[in-house]
Short mmCIF file of C-alpha atoms in Angstrom, two decimals:
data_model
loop_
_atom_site.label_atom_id
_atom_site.label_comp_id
_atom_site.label_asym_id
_atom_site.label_seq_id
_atom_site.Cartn_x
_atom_site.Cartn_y
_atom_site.Cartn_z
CA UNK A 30 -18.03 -11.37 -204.46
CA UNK A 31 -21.63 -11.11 -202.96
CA UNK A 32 -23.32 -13.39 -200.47
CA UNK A 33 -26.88 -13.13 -199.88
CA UNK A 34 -28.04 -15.09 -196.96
CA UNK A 35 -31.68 -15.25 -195.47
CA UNK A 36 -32.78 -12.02 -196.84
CA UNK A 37 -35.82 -10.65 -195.93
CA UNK A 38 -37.59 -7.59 -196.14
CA UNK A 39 -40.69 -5.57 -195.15
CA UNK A 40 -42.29 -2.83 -196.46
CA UNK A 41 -45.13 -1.85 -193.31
CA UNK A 42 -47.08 -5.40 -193.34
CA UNK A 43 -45.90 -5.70 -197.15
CA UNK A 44 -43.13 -8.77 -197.63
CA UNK A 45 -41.71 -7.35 -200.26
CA UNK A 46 -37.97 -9.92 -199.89
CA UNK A 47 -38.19 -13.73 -198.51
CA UNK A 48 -35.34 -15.72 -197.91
CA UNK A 49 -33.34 -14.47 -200.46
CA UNK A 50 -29.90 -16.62 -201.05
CA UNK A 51 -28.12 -15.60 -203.69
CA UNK A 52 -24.09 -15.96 -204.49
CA UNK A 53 -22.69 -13.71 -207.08
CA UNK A 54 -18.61 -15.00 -208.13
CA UNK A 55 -15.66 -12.39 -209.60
CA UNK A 56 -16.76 -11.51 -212.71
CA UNK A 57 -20.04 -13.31 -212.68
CA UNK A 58 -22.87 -11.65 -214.44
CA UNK A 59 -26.08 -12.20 -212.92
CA UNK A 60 -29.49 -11.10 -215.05
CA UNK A 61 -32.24 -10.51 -212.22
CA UNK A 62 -35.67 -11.04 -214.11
CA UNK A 63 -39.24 -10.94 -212.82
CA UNK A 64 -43.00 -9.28 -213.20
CA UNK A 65 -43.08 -5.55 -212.17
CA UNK A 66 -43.72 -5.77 -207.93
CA UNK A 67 -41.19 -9.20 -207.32
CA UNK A 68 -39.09 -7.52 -205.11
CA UNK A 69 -36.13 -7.43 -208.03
CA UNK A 70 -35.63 -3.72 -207.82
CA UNK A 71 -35.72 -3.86 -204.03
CA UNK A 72 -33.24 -6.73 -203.85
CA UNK A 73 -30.90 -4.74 -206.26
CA UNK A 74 -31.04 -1.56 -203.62
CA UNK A 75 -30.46 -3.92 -200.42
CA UNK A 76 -26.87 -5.18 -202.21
CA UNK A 77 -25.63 -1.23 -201.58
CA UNK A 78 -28.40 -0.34 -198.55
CA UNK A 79 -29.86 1.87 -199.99
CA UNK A 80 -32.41 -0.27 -198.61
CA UNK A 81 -31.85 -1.41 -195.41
CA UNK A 82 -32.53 -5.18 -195.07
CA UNK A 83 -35.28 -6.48 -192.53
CA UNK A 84 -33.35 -9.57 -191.42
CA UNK A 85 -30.83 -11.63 -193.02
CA UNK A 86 -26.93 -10.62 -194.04
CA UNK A 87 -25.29 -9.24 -196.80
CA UNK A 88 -21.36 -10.03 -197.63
CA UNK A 89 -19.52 -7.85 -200.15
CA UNK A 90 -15.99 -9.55 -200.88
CA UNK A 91 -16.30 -11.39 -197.83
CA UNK A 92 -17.05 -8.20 -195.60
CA UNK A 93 -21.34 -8.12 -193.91
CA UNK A 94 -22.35 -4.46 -195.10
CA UNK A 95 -22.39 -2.05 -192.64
CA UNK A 96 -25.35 -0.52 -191.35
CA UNK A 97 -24.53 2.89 -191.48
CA UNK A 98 -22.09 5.62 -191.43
CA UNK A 99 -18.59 6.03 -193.06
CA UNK A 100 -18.07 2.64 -193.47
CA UNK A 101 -21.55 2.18 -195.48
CA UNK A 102 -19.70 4.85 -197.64
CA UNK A 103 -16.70 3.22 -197.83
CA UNK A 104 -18.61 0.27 -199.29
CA UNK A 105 -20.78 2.22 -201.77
CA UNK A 106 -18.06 3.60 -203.04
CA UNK A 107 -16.61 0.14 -204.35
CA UNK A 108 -20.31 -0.92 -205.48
CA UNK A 109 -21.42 0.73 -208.89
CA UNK A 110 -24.90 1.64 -209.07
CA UNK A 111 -26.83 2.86 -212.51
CA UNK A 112 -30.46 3.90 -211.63
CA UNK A 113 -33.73 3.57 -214.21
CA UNK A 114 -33.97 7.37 -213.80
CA UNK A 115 -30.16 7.83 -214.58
CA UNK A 116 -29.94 10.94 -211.54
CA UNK A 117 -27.14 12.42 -212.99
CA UNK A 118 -26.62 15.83 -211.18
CA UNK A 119 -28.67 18.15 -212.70
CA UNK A 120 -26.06 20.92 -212.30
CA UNK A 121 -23.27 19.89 -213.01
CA UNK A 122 -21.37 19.17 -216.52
CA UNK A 123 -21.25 15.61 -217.61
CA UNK A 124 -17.08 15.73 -216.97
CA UNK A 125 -17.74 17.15 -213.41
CA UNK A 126 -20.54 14.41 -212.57
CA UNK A 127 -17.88 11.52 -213.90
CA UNK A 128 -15.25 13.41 -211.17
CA UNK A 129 -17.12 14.41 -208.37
CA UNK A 130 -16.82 11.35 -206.18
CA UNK A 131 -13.35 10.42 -207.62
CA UNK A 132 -12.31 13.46 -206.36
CA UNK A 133 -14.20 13.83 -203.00
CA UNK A 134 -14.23 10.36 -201.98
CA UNK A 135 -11.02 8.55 -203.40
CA UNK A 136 -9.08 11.87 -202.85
CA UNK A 137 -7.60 11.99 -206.45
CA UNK A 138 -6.59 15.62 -208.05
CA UNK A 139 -8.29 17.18 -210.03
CA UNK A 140 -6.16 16.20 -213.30
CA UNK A 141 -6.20 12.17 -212.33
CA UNK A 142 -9.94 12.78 -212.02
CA UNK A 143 -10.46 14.53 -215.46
CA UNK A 144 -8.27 12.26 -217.35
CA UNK A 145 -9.70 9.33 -216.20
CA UNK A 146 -13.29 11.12 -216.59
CA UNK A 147 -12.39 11.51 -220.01
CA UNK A 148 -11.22 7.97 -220.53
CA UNK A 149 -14.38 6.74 -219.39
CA UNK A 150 -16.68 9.45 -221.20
CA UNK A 151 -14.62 7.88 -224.08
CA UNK A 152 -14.68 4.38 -223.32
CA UNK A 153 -18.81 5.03 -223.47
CA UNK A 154 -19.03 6.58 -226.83
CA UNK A 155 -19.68 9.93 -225.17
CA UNK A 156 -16.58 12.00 -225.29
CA UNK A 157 -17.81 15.11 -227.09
CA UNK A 158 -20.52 15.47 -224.70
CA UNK A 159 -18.98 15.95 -221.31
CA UNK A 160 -18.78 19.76 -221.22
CA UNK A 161 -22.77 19.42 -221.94
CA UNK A 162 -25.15 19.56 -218.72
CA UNK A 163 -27.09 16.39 -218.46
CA UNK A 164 -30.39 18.07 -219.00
CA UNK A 165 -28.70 18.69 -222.92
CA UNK A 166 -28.15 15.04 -223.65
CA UNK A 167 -30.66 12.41 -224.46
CA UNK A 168 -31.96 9.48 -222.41
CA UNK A 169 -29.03 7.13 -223.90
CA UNK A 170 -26.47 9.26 -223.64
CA UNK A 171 -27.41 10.16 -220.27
CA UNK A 172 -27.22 6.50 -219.31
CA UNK A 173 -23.81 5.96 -220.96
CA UNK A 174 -22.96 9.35 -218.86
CA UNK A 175 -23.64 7.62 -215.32
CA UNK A 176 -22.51 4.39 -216.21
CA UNK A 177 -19.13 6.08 -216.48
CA UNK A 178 -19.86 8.19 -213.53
CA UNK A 179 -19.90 4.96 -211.55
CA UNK A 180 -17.32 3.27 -213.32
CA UNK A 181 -14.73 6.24 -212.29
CA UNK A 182 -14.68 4.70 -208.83
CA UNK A 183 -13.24 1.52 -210.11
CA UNK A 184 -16.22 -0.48 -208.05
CA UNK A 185 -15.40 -4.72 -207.67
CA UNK A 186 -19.41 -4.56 -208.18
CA UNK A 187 -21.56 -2.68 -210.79
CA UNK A 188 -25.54 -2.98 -209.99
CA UNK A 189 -27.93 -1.72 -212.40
CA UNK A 190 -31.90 -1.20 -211.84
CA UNK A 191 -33.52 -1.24 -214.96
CA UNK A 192 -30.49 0.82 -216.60
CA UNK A 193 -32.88 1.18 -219.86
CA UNK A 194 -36.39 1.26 -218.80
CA UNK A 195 -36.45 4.66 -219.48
CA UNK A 196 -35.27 4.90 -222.71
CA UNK A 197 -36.72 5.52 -225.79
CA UNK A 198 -36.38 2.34 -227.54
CA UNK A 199 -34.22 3.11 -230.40
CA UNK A 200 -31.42 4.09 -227.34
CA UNK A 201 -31.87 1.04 -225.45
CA UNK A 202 -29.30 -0.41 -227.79
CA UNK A 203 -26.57 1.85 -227.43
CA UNK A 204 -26.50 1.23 -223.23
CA UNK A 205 -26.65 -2.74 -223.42
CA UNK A 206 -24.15 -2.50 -226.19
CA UNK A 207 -22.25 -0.44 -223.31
CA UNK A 208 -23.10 -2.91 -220.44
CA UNK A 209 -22.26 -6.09 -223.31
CA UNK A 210 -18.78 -4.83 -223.50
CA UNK A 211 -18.61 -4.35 -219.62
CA UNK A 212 -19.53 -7.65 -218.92
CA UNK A 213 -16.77 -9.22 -221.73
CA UNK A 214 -14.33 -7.27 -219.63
CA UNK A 215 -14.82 -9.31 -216.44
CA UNK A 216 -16.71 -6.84 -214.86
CA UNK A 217 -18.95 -8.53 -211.78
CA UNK A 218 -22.82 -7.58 -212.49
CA UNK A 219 -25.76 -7.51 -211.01
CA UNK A 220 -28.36 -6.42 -213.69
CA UNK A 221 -31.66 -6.38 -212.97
CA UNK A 222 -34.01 -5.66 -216.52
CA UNK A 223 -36.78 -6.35 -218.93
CA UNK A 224 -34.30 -6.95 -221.76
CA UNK A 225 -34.61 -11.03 -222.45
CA UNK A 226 -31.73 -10.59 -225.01
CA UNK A 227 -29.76 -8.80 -222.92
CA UNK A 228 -29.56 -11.94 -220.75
CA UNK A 229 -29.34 -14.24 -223.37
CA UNK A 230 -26.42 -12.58 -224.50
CA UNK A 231 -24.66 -11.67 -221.51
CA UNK A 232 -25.77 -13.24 -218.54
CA UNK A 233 -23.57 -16.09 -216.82
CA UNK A 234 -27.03 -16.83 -214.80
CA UNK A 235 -30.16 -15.85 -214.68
CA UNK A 236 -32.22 -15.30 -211.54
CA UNK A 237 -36.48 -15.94 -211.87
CA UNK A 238 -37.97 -13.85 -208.78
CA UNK A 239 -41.55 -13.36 -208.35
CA UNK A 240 -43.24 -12.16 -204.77
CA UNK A 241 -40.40 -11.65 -203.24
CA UNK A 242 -39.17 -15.33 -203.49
CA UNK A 243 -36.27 -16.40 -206.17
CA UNK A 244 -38.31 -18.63 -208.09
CA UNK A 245 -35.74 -20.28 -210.71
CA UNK A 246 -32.08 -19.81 -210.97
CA UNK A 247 -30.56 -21.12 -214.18
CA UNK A 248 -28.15 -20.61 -217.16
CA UNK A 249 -29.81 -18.19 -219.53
CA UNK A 250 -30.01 -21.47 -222.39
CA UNK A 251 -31.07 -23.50 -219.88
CA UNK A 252 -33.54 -20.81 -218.02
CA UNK A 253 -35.30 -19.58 -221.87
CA UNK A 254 -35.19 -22.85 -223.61
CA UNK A 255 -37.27 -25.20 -220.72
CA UNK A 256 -37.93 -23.31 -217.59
CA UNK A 257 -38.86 -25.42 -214.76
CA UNK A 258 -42.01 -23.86 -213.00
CA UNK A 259 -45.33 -22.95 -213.65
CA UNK A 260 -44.30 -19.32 -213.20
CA UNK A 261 -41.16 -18.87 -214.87
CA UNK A 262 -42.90 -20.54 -217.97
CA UNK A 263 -45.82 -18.49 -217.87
CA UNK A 264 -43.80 -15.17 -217.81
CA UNK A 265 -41.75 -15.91 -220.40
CA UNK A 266 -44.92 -16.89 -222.37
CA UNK A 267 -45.88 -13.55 -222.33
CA UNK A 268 -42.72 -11.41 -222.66
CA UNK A 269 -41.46 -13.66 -225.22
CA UNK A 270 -44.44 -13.76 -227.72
CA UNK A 271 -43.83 -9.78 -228.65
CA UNK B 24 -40.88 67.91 -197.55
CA UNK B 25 -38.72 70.50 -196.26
CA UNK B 26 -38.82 68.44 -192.93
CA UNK B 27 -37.33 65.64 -194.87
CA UNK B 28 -34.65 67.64 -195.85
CA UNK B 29 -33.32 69.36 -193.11
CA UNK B 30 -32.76 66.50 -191.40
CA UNK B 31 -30.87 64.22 -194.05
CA UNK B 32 -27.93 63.75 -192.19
CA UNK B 33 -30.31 61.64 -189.15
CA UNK B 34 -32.16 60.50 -191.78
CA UNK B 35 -28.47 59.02 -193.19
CA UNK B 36 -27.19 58.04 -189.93
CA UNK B 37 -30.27 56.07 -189.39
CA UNK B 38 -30.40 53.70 -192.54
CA UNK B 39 -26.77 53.35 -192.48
CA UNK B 40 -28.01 51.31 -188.86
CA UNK B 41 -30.23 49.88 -190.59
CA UNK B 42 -28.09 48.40 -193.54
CA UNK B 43 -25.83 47.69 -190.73
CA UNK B 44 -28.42 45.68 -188.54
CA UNK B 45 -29.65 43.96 -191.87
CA UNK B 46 -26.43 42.64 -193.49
CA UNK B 47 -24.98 40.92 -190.10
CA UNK B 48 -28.08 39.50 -189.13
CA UNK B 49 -28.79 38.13 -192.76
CA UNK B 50 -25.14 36.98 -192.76
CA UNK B 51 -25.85 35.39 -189.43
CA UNK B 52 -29.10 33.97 -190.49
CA UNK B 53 -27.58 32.35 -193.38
CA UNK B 54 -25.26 30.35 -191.22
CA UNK B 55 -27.90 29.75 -188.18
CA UNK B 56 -30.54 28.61 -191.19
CA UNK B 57 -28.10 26.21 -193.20
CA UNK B 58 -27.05 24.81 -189.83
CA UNK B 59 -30.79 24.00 -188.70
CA UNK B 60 -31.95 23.10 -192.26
CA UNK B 61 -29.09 20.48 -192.26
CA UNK B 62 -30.39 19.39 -189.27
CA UNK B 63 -33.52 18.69 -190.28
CA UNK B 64 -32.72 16.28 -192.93
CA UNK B 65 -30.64 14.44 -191.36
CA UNK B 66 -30.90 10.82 -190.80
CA UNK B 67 -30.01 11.01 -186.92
CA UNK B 68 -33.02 11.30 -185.12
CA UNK B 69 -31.95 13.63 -182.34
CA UNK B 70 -30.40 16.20 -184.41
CA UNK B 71 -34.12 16.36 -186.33
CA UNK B 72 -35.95 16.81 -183.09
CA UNK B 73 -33.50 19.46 -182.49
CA UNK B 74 -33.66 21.25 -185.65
CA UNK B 75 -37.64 21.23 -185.61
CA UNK B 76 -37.98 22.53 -181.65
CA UNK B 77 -35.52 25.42 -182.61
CA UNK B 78 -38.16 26.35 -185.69
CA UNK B 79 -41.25 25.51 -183.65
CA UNK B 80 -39.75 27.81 -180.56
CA UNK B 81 -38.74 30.90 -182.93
CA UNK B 82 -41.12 30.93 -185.45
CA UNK B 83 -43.90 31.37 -182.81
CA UNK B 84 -42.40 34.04 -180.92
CA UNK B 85 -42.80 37.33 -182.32
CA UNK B 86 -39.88 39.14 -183.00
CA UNK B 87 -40.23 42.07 -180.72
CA UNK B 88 -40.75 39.97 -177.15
CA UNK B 89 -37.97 38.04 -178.42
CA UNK B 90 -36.14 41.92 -178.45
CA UNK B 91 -37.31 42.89 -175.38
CA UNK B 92 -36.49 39.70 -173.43
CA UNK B 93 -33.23 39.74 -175.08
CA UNK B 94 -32.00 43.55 -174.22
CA UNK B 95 -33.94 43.25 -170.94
CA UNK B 96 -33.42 40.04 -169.39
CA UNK B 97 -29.50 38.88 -170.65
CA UNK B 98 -28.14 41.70 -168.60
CA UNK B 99 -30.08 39.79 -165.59
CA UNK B 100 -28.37 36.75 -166.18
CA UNK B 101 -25.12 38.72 -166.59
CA UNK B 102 -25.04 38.75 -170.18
CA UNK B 103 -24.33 42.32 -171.68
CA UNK B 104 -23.77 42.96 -175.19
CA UNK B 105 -24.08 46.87 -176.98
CA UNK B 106 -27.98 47.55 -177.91
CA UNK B 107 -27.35 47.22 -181.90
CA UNK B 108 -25.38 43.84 -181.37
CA UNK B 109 -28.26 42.47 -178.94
CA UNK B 110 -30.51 42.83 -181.44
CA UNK B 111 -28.26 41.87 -184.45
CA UNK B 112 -27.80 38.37 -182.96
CA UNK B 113 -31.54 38.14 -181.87
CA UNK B 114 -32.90 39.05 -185.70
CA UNK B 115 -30.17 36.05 -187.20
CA UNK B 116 -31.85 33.98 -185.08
CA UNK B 117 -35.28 34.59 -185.21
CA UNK B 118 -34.64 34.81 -189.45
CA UNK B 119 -32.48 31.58 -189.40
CA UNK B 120 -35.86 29.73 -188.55
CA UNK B 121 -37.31 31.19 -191.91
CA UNK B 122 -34.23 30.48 -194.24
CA UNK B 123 -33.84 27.33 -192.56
CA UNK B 124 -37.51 26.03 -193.26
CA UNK B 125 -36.55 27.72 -196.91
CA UNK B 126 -33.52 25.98 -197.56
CA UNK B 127 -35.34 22.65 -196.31
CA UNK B 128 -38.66 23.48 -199.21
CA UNK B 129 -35.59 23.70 -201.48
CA UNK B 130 -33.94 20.18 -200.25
CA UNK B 131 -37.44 18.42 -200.76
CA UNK B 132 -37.54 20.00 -204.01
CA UNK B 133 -34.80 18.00 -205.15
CA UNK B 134 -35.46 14.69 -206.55
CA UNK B 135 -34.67 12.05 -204.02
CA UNK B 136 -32.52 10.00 -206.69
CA UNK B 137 -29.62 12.82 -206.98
CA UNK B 138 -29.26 12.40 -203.18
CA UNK B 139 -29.32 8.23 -203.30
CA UNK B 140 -27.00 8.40 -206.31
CA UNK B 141 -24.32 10.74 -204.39
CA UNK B 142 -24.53 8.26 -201.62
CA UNK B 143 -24.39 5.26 -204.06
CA UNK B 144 -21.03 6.78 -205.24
CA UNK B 145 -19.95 6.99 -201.56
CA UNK B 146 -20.24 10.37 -200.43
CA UNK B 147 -21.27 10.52 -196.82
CA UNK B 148 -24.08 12.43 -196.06
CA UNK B 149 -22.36 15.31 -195.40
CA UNK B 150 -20.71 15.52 -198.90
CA UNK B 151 -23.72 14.30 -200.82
CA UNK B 152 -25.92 17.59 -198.84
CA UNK B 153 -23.03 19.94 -200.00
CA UNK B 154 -22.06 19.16 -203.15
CA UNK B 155 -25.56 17.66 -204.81
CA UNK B 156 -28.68 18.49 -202.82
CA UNK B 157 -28.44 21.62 -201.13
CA UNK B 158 -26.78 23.53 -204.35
CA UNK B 159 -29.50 22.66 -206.45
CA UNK B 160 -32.63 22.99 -203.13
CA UNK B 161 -30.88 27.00 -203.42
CA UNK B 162 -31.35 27.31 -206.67
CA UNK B 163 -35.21 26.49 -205.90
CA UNK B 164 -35.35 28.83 -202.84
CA UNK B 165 -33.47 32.02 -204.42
CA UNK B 166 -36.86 34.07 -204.20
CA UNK B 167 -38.06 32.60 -201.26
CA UNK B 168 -34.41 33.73 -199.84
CA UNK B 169 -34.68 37.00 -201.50
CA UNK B 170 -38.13 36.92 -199.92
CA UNK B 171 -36.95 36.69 -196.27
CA UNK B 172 -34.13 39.21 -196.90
CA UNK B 173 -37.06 41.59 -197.49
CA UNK B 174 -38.93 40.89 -194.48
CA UNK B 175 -35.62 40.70 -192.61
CA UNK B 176 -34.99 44.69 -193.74
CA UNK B 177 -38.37 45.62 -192.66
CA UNK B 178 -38.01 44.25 -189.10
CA UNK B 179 -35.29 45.45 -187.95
CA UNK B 180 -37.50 48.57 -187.26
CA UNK B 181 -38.14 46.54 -184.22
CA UNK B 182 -35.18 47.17 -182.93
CA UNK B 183 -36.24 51.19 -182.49
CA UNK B 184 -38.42 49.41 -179.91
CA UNK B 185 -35.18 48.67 -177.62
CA UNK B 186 -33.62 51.21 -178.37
CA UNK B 187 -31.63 51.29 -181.47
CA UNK B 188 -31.31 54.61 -183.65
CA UNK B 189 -32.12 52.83 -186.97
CA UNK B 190 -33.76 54.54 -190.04
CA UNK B 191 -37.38 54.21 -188.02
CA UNK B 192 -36.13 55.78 -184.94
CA UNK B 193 -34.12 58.39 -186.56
CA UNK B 194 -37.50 58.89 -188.13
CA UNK B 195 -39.12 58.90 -185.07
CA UNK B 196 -36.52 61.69 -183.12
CA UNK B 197 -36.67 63.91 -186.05
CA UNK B 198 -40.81 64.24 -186.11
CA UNK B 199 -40.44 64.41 -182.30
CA UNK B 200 -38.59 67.98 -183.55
CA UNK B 201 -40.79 68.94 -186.67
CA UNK B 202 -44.42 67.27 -186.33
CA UNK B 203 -44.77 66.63 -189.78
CA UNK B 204 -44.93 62.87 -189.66
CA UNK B 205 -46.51 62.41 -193.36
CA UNK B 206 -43.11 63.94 -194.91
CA UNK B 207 -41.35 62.01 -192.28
CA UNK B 208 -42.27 58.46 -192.33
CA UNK B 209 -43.07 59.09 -196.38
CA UNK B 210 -39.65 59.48 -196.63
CA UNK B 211 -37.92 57.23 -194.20
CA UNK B 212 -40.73 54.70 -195.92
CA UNK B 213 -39.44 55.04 -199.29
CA UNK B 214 -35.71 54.27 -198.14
CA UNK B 215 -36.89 51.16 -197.10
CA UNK B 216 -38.94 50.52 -200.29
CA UNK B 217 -35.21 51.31 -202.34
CA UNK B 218 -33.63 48.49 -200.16
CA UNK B 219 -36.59 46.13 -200.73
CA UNK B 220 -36.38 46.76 -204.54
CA UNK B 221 -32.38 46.54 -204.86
CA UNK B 222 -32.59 42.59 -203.22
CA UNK B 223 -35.52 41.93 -206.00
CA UNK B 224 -33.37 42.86 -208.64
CA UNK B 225 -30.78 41.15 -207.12
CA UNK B 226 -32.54 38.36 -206.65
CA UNK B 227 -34.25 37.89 -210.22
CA UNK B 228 -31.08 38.00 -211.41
CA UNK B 229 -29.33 35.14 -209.29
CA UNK B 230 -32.53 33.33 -210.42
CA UNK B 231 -31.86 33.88 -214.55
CA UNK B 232 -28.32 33.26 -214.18
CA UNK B 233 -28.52 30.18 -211.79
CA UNK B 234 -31.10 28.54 -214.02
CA UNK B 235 -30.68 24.41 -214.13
CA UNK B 236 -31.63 22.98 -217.51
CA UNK B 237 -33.70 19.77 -216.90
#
């Protein structure tokens, strides 16, 4: 579903991405994991461009990702995204976030748009909140609120970037639960996170990057029970021991 | 006071010019301003050099030489338009370089996620600046807006400069008659200062009832 090949990436003299190869199936879930400045978030935002890549190509289902343009568009719009900082749209209901792009970029009415809106608002434990403006709902809810925003666009892909980073931590629970039950439904995932059981629980794979460089790429038993390197051992040392 | 009054019908004539002069050039500058500000945030390069050269050039020109040049140098170049509609189109475009720089305060405003998650959704540019980032960069720039409208108002007295029987010239004609010009301007003065107080009220209230809960 997505082919990384020969990645890199610069920030000014900063080489932030190296030789990234990475090969996500259908319905793979892939658990990105790393110390804060590995180049994980960055490698998440390359997969959609919004981060363009220094060298190196990028296939979604087969297709290199366009630079630019419509066609960029036309390949966001099948790739789910769900930020750290949620960015719902600050003024706009939850329903009419969840139907914007449905409506604008797939072309669907405004009924198809609101039912399925409403579906999804559902589907995320949400429902009685979508005539609320996001600035009314709490971190988690807000979360659950843009997963189903992206989820209305029926991506192939969904990528999240620390999806609960910002969350207070008694919420953090109520968004993996959401992302669990997205993953048991075949979903294809690229989730980049802090949240060790998370991966245990979910994860097909889990990818070790630190510098810039995937360091370790292993099944999550596999990956937490005897970790190869030096590195990969010694971060798990210390996330692991709270 | 009495000069005031006799001549109320002028006086009348004059700021009906000068509502006239200030709606269709705001109206114009509105259009002329988004256009530019859209411009400038743009991620083609050319169209951004283009939007900043057409704020650079306007903003420092003064308004009257761009007046003057306009009423007295199109005709040259065969261009010939009525005296109130010459300087109707030169004020929207002189003003379009303030909303425009405005509106763009407001799009900077915004936080740069709500524009990366309307493209992440696959909105084009286009979309994602119409339907996420430039509502919410107005709802920043109402009394910066309301701000320009203001200074808009007061200079289209310029245009008594080339010509135009506005409020100030009407002013102008009728001390020309009476020689009373504290009564006079007093008055013509405090038309403008009703004008400038209606678009505060106006625009407080956009403000209030635009409010975005974050």
């Amino acid at each position: 579903m997505i082919r990384v090949q020969g990645l890199n990436k610069w920030f000014g003299e900063h080489h932030v991405l190296r030789d990234i190869d990475l090969h996500v199936a259908q319905g793979e879930v892939v658990v990105v994991i790393g110390p804060s400045g590995s180049g994980k978030s960055t490698l998440c935002r390359c997969l959609n461009r919004l981060e363009s890549a220094g060298s190196g190509e990028i296939l979604i289902d087969g297709v290199p990702a366009p630079v630019e343009g419509r066609e960029l568009a036309r390949l966001r719009a099948d790739v789910g995204m769900v930020f750290q900082s949620f960015n719902l749209f600050q003024h706009k209901t939850v329903l009419d976030n969840v139907m914007l792009a449905p409506m604008k970029v797939r072309g669907l009415s405004r009924a198809e748009a609101e039912k399925t809106a409403r579906d999804l608002l559902a589907r995320v434990g949400i429902a009685e909140q979508a005539g609320k403006m996001p600035g009314q709902l709490s971190g988690g809810q807000q979360q659950r609120a843009a997963i189903a925003r992206a989820l209305a666009m029926r991506p192939k892909v969904m990528l999240f970037d620390e999806p609960t980073s910002a969350l207070d931590p008694e919420m953090v629970g109520e968004v993996l639960d959401v992302m669990v039950q997205l993953a048991a439904d075949g979903m294809t995932m690229v989730v980049v996170t802090h949240e060790m059981g998370f991966a245990r629980r979910a994860a097909d794979r889990v990818v070790f990057m630190d510098d810039g460089q995937i360091v370790e790429m292993a099944e999550p038993n596999a990956f937490f029970e005897s970790p190869t390197t030096d590195r990969a051992r010694s971060f798990l040392a210390k996330v692991l021991t709270h | 006071m009495s000069a005031f009054l006799d001549h109320l019908p002028e006086f009348w004539q004059g700021l009906i010019v000068t509502l006239q002069l200030t709606a269709a050039s705001f109206a114009g500058a509105a259009v002329v301003g988004l256009l530019i500000a859209a411009m400038r945030v743009s991620p083609v390069p050319v169209l951004r050099g283009i939007g900043t050269a057409y704020v650079e050039t306007l903003q420092n020109l003064p308004l009257l030489v761009l007046l003057v040049l306009a009423v007295f140098g199109l005709p040259e170049i065969g261009l010939q338009a009525g005296l109130q509609v010459t300087a109707t189109v030169v004020i929207a475009l002189y003003e379009g370089a303030y909303i425009a720089e405005a509106l763009r305060s407001g799009v900077n405003a915004v936080a740069s996620g709500q524009g990366e998650a309307a493209r992440a959704l696959g909105l084009t540019f286009g979309q994602s600046l119409r339907h996420v980032v430039l509502p919410q960069a107005l709802r920043t720039v109402i009394q910066p807006i309301g701000n320009i409208f203001i200074a808009l108002t007061m200079n289209t007295s310029l245009a008594a400069a080339v010509g135009v029987v506005e409020l100030t010239a009407a002013a102008n004609r009728v001390n020309l008659l009476e020689a009373q010009p504290i009564p006079i301007f007093v008055g013509a003065g405090l038309a403008y200062a009703v004008v400038a107080a209606c678009a505060g009220l106006v625009t407080g209230r956009l403000e209030r009832r635009l409010a975005v809960v974050r």
